[in-house]
Tab-separated table of C-alpha atoms in Angstrom:
chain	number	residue	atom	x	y	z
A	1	UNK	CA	38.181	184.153	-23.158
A	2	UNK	CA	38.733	183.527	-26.754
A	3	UNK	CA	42.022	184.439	-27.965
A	4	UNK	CA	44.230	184.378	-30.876
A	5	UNK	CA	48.010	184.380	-29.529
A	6	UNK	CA	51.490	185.170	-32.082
A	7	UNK	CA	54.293	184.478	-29.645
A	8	UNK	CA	56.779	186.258	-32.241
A	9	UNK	CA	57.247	189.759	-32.573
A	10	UNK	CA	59.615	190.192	-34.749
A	11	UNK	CA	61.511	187.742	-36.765
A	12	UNK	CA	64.591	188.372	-38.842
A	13	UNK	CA	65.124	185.815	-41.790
A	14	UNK	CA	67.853	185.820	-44.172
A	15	UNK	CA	66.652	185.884	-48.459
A	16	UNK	CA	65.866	182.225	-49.508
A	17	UNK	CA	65.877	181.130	-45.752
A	18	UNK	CA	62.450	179.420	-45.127
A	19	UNK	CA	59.773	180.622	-42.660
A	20	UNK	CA	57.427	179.728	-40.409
A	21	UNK	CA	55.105	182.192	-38.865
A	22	UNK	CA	53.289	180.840	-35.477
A	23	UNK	CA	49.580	181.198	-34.090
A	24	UNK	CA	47.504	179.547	-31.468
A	25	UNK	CA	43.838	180.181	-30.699
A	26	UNK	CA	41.876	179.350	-27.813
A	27	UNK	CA	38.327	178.220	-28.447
A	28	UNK	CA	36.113	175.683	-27.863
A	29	UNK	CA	34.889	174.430	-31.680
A	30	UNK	CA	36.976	174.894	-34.552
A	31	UNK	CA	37.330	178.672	-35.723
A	32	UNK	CA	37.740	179.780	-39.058
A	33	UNK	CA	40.927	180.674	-39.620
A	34	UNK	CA	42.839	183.197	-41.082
A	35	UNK	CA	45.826	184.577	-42.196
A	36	UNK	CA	46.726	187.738	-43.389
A	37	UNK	CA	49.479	190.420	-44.555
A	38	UNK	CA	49.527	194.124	-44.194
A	39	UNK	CA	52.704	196.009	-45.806
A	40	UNK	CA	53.718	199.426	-44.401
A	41	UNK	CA	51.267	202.139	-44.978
A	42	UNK	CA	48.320	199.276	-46.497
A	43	UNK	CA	45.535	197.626	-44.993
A	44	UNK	CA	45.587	194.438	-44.916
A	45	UNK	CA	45.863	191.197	-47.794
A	46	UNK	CA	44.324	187.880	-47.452
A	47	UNK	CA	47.269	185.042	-47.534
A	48	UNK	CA	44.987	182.063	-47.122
A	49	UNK	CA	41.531	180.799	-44.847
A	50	UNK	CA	40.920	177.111	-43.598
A	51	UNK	CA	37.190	176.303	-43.042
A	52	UNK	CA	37.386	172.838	-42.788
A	53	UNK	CA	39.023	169.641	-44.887
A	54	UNK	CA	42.332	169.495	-46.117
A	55	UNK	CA	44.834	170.954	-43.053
A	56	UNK	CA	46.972	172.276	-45.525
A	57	UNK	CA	46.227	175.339	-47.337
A	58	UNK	CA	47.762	176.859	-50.354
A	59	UNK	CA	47.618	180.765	-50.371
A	60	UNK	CA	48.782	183.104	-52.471
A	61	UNK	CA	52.379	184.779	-53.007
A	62	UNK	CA	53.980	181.227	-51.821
A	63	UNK	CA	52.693	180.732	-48.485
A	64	UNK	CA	50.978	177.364	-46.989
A	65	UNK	CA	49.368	177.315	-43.296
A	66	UNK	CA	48.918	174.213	-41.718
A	67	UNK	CA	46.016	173.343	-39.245
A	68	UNK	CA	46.684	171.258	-36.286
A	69	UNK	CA	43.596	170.634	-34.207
A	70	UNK	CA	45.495	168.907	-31.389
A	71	UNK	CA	47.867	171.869	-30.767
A	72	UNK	CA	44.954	174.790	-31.986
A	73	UNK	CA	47.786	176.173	-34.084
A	74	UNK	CA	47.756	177.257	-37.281
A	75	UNK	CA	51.260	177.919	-38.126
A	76	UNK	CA	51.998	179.560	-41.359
A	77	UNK	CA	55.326	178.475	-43.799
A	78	UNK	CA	57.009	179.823	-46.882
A	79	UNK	CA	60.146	177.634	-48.442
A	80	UNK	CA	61.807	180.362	-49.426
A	81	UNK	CA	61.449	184.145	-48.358
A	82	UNK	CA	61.719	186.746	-50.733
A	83	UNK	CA	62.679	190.289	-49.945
A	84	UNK	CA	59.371	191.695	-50.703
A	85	UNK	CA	57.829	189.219	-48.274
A	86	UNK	CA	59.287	191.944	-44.739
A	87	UNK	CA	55.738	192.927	-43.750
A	88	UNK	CA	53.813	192.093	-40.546
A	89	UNK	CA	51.573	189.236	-40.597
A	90	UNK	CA	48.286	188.954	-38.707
A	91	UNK	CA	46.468	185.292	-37.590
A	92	UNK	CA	42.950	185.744	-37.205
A	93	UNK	CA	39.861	183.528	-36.014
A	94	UNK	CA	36.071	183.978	-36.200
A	95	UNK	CA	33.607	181.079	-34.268
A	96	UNK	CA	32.782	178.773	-36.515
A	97	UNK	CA	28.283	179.312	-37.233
A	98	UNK	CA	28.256	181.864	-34.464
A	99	UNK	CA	25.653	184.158	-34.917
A	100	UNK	CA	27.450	187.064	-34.445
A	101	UNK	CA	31.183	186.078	-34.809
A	102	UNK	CA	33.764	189.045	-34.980
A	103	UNK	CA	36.889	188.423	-36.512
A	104	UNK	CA	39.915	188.667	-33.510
A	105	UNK	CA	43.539	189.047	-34.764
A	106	UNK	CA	46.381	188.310	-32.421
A	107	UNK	CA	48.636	190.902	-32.208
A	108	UNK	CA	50.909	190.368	-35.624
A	109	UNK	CA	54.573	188.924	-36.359
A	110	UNK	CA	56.637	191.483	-37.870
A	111	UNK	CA	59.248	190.158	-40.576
A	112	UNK	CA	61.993	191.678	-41.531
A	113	UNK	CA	64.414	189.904	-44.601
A	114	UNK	CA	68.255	190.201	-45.009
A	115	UNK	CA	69.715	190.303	-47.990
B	1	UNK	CA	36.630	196.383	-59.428
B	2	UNK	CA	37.792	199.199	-57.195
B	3	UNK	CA	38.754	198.157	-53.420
B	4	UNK	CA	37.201	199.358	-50.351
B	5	UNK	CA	37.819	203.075	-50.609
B	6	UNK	CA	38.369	205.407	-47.263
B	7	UNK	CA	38.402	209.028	-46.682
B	8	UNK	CA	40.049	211.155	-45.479
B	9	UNK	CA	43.453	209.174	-45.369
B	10	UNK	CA	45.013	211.376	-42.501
B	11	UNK	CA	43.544	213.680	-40.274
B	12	UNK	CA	44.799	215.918	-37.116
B	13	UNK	CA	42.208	216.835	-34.668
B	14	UNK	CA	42.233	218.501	-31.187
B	15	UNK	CA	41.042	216.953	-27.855
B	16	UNK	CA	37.914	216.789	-27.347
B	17	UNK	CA	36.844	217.249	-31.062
B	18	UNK	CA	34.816	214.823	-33.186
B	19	UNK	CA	35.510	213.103	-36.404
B	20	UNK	CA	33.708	211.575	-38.797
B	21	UNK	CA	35.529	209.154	-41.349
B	22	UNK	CA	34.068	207.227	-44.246
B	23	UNK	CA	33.831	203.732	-45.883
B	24	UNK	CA	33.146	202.482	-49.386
B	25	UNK	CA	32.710	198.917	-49.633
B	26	UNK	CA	33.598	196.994	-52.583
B	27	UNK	CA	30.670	196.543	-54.926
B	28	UNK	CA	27.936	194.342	-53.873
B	29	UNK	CA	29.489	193.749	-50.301
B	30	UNK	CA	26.853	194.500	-47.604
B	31	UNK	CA	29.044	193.901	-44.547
B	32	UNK	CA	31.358	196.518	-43.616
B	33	UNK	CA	33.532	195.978	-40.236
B	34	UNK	CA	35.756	198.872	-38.818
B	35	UNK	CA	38.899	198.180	-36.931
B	36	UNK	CA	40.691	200.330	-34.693
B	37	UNK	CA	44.973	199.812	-34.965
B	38	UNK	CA	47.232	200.615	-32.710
B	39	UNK	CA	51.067	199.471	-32.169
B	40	UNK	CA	50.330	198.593	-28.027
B	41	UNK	CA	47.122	197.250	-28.897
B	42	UNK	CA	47.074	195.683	-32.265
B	43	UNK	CA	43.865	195.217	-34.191
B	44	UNK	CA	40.370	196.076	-32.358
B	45	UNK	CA	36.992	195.377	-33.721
B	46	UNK	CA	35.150	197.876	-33.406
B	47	UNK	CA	31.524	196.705	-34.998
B	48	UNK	CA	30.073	195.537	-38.062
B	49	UNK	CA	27.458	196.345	-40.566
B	50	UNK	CA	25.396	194.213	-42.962
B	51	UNK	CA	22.331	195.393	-44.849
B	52	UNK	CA	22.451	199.032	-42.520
B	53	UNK	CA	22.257	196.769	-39.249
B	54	UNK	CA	24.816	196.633	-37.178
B	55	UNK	CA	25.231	193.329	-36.613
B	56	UNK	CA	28.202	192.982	-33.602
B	57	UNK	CA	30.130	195.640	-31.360
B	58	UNK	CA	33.358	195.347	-29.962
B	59	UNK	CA	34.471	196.849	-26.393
B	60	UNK	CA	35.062	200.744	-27.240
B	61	UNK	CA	33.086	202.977	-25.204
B	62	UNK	CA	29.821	205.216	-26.321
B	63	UNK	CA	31.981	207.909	-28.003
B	64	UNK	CA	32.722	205.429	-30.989
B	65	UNK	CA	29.356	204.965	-33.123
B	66	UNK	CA	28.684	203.983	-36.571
B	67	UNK	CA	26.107	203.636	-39.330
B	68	UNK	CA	25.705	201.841	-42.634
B	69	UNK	CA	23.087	203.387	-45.375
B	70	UNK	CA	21.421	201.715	-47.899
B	71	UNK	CA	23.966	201.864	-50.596
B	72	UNK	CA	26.157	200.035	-47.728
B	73	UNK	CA	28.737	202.458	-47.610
B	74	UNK	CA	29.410	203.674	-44.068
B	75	UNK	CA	30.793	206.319	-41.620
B	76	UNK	CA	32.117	205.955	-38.018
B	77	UNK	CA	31.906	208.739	-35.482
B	78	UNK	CA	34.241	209.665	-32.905
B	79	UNK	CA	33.055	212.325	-30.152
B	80	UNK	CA	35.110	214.149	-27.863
B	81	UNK	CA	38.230	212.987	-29.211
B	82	UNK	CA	40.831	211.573	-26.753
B	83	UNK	CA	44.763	211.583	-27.351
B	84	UNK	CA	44.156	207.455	-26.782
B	85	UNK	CA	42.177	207.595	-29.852
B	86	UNK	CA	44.851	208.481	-32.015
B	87	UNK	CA	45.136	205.139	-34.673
B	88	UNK	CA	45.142	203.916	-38.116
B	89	UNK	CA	41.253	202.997	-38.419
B	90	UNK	CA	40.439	200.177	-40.922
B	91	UNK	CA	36.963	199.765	-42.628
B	92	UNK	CA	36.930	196.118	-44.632
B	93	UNK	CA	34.401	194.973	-46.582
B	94	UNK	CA	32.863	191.510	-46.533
B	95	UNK	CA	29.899	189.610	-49.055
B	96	UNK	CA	29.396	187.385	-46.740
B	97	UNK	CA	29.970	189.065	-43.360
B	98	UNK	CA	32.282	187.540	-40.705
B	99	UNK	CA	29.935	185.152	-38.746
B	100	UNK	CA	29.940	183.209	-42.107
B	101	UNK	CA	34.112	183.279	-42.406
B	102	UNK	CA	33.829	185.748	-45.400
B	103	UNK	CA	37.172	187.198	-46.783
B	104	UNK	CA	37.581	190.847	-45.256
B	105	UNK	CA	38.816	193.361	-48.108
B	106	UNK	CA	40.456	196.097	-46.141
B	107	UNK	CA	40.838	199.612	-47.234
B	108	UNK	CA	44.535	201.522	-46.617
B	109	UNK	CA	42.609	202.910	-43.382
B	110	UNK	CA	42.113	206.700	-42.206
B	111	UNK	CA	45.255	207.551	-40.283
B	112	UNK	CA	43.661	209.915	-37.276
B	113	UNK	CA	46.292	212.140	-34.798
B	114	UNK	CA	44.616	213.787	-31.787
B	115	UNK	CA	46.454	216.557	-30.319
Protein backbone atom coordinates (compact mmCIF):
# COMPACT_ATOMS: atom_id res chain seq x y z
CA UNK A 1 0.00 0.00 0.00
CA UNK A 2 1.22 3.42 -0.65
CA UNK A 3 2.51 5.15 2.25
CA UNK A 4 4.16 8.21 3.39
CA UNK A 5 6.19 7.32 6.74
CA UNK A 6 7.83 10.35 9.45
CA UNK A 7 9.74 8.14 11.86
CA UNK A 8 10.02 11.31 14.30
CA UNK A 9 7.49 12.43 16.53
CA UNK A 10 8.75 14.89 18.22
CA UNK A 11 12.04 16.54 17.99
CA UNK A 12 13.54 19.03 20.39
CA UNK A 13 16.24 21.42 18.80
CA UNK A 14 18.07 24.03 20.51
CA UNK A 15 17.80 28.08 18.67
CA UNK A 16 20.43 28.24 15.81
CA UNK A 17 20.91 24.36 16.01
CA UNK A 18 20.25 23.01 12.43
CA UNK A 19 17.46 20.58 11.44
CA UNK A 20 16.58 17.94 9.52
CA UNK A 21 13.08 16.71 9.32
CA UNK A 22 12.75 12.93 7.82
CA UNK A 23 10.17 11.25 5.31
CA UNK A 24 10.02 8.13 3.28
CA UNK A 25 7.31 7.11 0.82
CA UNK A 26 6.53 3.92 -0.62
CA UNK A 27 5.47 3.90 -4.25
CA UNK A 28 6.18 2.56 -7.30
CA UNK A 29 6.91 5.87 -9.79
CA UNK A 30 8.06 8.98 -8.45
CA UNK A 31 5.33 10.96 -6.34
CA UNK A 32 5.04 14.47 -6.10
CA UNK A 33 6.22 15.56 -3.15
CA UNK A 34 5.44 17.72 -0.53
CA UNK A 35 6.16 19.42 2.41
CA UNK A 36 4.25 21.35 4.62
CA UNK A 37 3.80 23.35 8.07
CA UNK A 38 0.79 23.78 10.22
CA UNK A 39 1.27 26.10 13.48
CA UNK A 40 -1.07 25.56 16.47
CA UNK A 41 -4.61 26.43 15.85
CA UNK A 42 -3.83 26.97 11.58
CA UNK A 43 -4.26 24.86 8.73
CA UNK A 44 -1.66 24.12 7.05
CA UNK A 45 1.44 26.26 4.89
CA UNK A 46 3.20 25.06 1.90
CA UNK A 47 7.21 24.87 2.71
CA UNK A 48 8.26 23.59 -0.68
CA UNK A 49 7.04 20.73 -3.69
CA UNK A 50 9.54 18.67 -5.94
CA UNK A 51 7.98 17.55 -9.29
CA UNK A 52 10.87 16.60 -10.98
CA UNK A 53 14.63 18.14 -11.84
CA UNK A 54 16.79 19.67 -9.50
CA UNK A 55 16.72 17.28 -6.03
CA UNK A 56 17.15 20.19 -4.10
CA UNK A 57 14.44 22.51 -3.41
CA UNK A 58 14.43 25.93 -1.97
CA UNK A 59 11.19 26.76 0.05
CA UNK A 60 10.19 29.42 1.83
CA UNK A 61 10.97 30.69 5.55
CA UNK A 62 14.64 28.96 5.15
CA UNK A 63 13.93 25.48 4.54
CA UNK A 64 15.50 23.13 1.62
CA UNK A 65 14.21 19.35 1.07
CA UNK A 66 16.29 17.12 -0.66
CA UNK A 67 15.04 14.21 -2.97
CA UNK A 68 16.79 10.97 -2.94
CA UNK A 69 15.29 8.48 -5.35
CA UNK A 70 17.47 5.59 -4.16
CA UNK A 71 16.37 5.87 -0.49
CA UNK A 72 12.46 7.35 -1.50
CA UNK A 73 13.20 9.99 1.10
CA UNK A 74 12.66 13.32 1.00
CA UNK A 75 14.24 14.67 4.02
CA UNK A 76 13.69 18.23 4.84
CA UNK A 77 16.76 20.74 6.42
CA UNK A 78 16.98 24.20 7.88
CA UNK A 79 20.73 25.60 8.89
CA UNK A 80 19.59 27.32 11.52
CA UNK A 81 16.20 27.04 13.53
CA UNK A 82 14.51 29.92 14.67
CA UNK A 83 12.11 30.01 17.55
CA UNK A 84 9.15 30.68 15.49
CA UNK A 85 10.00 27.63 13.39
CA UNK A 86 8.24 24.93 16.81
CA UNK A 87 5.29 23.78 14.68
CA UNK A 88 4.50 20.28 13.34
CA UNK A 89 5.53 19.49 9.95
CA UNK A 90 3.65 17.23 7.54
CA UNK A 91 5.45 15.17 4.29
CA UNK A 92 3.01 14.50 1.77
CA UNK A 93 2.89 12.54 -1.69
CA UNK A 94 0.36 12.40 -4.55
CA UNK A 95 1.08 9.64 -7.73
CA UNK A 96 2.72 11.25 -10.13
CA UNK A 97 -0.23 11.56 -13.63
CA UNK A 98 -2.62 9.41 -11.67
CA UNK A 99 -5.93 10.04 -12.62
CA UNK A 100 -7.30 10.40 -9.47
CA UNK A 101 -4.31 10.95 -7.07
CA UNK A 102 -5.20 12.03 -3.39
CA UNK A 103 -2.73 13.73 -1.52
CA UNK A 104 -1.51 11.20 1.70
CA UNK A 105 0.41 12.90 4.57
CA UNK A 106 2.38 10.78 6.97
CA UNK A 107 1.56 11.36 10.26
CA UNK A 108 3.68 14.82 11.08
CA UNK A 109 7.04 15.63 13.10
CA UNK A 110 6.33 17.87 15.86
CA UNK A 111 9.20 20.50 16.68
CA UNK A 112 9.66 22.05 19.53
CA UNK A 113 12.83 24.93 19.87
CA UNK A 114 14.85 25.81 23.06
CA UNK A 115 15.94 28.89 23.67
CA UNK B 1 -6.80 37.64 -2.20
CA UNK B 2 -8.65 36.19 0.76
CA UNK B 3 -7.67 32.41 1.76
CA UNK B 4 -9.88 29.51 1.81
CA UNK B 5 -12.50 30.61 4.29
CA UNK B 6 -14.44 27.91 6.72
CA UNK B 7 -17.42 28.12 8.85
CA UNK B 8 -18.32 27.58 11.60
CA UNK B 9 -14.77 27.43 13.30
CA UNK B 10 -15.97 25.28 16.37
CA UNK B 11 -18.93 23.44 16.91
CA UNK B 12 -20.36 20.98 19.82
CA UNK B 13 -22.87 18.51 18.74
CA UNK B 14 -24.59 15.48 20.40
CA UNK B 15 -24.39 11.79 19.29
CA UNK B 16 -26.12 10.92 16.78
CA UNK B 17 -26.69 14.51 15.38
CA UNK B 18 -25.66 15.83 11.96
CA UNK B 19 -23.52 18.67 10.90
CA UNK B 20 -23.06 20.48 8.10
CA UNK B 21 -19.76 22.65 7.72
CA UNK B 22 -18.73 24.89 4.87
CA UNK B 23 -15.85 25.72 2.42
CA UNK B 24 -14.85 28.78 0.44
CA UNK B 25 -12.19 28.23 -1.92
CA UNK B 26 -9.79 30.78 -2.88
CA UNK B 27 -10.86 32.64 -5.99
CA UNK B 28 -10.77 30.85 -9.18
CA UNK B 29 -9.79 27.43 -7.50
CA UNK B 30 -12.21 24.68 -8.65
CA UNK B 31 -10.80 21.82 -6.56
CA UNK B 32 -11.69 21.73 -3.06
CA UNK B 33 -10.37 18.57 -0.88
CA UNK B 34 -11.59 18.05 2.80
CA UNK B 35 -9.42 16.41 5.36
CA UNK B 36 -10.38 14.89 8.46
CA UNK B 37 -7.46 15.52 11.59
CA UNK B 38 -7.06 13.74 14.33
CA UNK B 39 -3.98 13.40 16.93
CA UNK B 40 -4.15 9.11 16.72
CA UNK B 41 -4.82 9.32 13.20
CA UNK B 42 -3.20 12.26 11.60
CA UNK B 43 -4.46 13.67 8.34
CA UNK B 44 -7.38 11.69 6.36
CA UNK B 45 -8.61 12.49 2.96
CA UNK B 46 -11.73 12.51 2.90
CA UNK B 47 -12.69 13.41 -1.01
CA UNK B 48 -12.25 15.98 -3.47
CA UNK B 49 -14.13 18.30 -5.67
CA UNK B 50 -13.33 19.95 -9.01
CA UNK B 51 -15.84 21.69 -11.25
CA UNK B 52 -18.98 20.21 -8.66
CA UNK B 53 -17.62 16.54 -9.37
CA UNK B 54 -16.26 14.78 -6.94
CA UNK B 55 -13.41 13.58 -8.29
CA UNK B 56 -11.75 10.91 -5.44
CA UNK B 57 -13.04 9.50 -1.95
CA UNK B 58 -11.09 8.44 0.79
CA UNK B 59 -12.06 5.41 3.27
CA UNK B 60 -14.78 7.12 5.70
CA UNK B 61 -17.95 5.39 5.75
CA UNK B 62 -21.52 6.59 4.10
CA UNK B 63 -22.27 9.03 6.97
CA UNK B 64 -19.51 11.49 5.58
CA UNK B 65 -20.84 13.09 2.16
CA UNK B 66 -20.05 16.16 0.35
CA UNK B 67 -20.95 18.48 -2.51
CA UNK B 68 -19.36 21.27 -4.52
CA UNK B 69 -21.82 23.97 -6.37
CA UNK B 70 -21.15 25.89 -9.16
CA UNK B 71 -19.51 28.82 -7.59
CA UNK B 72 -17.08 25.89 -6.21
CA UNK B 73 -17.57 26.57 -2.77
CA UNK B 74 -18.55 23.46 -0.81
CA UNK B 75 -20.17 21.79 2.27
CA UNK B 76 -19.51 18.36 3.90
CA UNK B 77 -22.16 16.46 5.79
CA UNK B 78 -21.85 14.41 8.73
CA UNK B 79 -24.99 12.17 9.81
CA UNK B 80 -25.54 10.55 12.95
CA UNK B 81 -22.65 11.96 14.56
CA UNK B 82 -20.28 9.56 16.41
CA UNK B 83 -17.95 10.58 19.47
CA UNK B 84 -15.02 9.09 16.84
CA UNK B 85 -15.94 11.88 14.67
CA UNK B 86 -14.88 14.46 16.86
CA UNK B 87 -11.71 16.37 14.70
CA UNK B 88 -10.34 19.46 13.31
CA UNK B 89 -11.80 19.13 9.59
CA UNK B 90 -9.71 20.88 6.86
CA UNK B 91 -11.19 22.07 3.46
CA UNK B 92 -8.04 23.24 1.02
CA UNK B 93 -8.36 24.62 -2.07
CA UNK B 94 -6.44 23.67 -5.20
CA UNK B 95 -6.33 25.39 -9.17
CA UNK B 96 -5.08 22.62 -10.31
CA UNK B 97 -6.48 19.75 -8.21
CA UNK B 98 -4.21 17.11 -6.62
CA UNK B 99 -3.84 14.44 -9.41
CA UNK B 100 -1.89 17.30 -11.18
CA UNK B 101 0.49 18.06 -7.83
CA UNK B 102 -1.35 21.46 -7.34
CA UNK B 103 -0.44 23.48 -4.13
CA UNK B 104 -3.33 22.81 -1.47
CA UNK B 105 -4.34 26.25 0.30
CA UNK B 106 -5.82 25.09 3.54
CA UNK B 107 -8.33 26.94 5.55
CA UNK B 108 -7.81 27.15 9.72
CA UNK B 109 -10.40 24.09 9.60
CA UNK B 110 -13.89 23.69 11.52
CA UNK B 111 -12.98 22.34 14.94
CA UNK B 112 -16.14 19.75 15.57
CA UNK B 113 -16.70 18.10 19.45
CA UNK B 114 -19.33 15.34 19.63
CA UNK B 115 -20.68 14.70 22.94
Amino acid sequence: AQSVTQPDIHITVSEGASLELRCNYSYGATPYLFWYVQSPGQGLQLLLKYFSGDTLVQGIKGFEAEFKRSQSSFNLRKPSVHWSDAAEYFCAVVLYGGSQGNLIFGKGTKLSVKP
Amino acid sequence: KAGVTQTPRYLIKTRGQQVTLSCSPISGHRSVSWYQQTPGQGLQFLFEYFSETQRNKGNFPGRFSGRQFSNSRSEMNVSTLELGDSALYLCASSLLGTHAGGELFFGEGSRLTVL
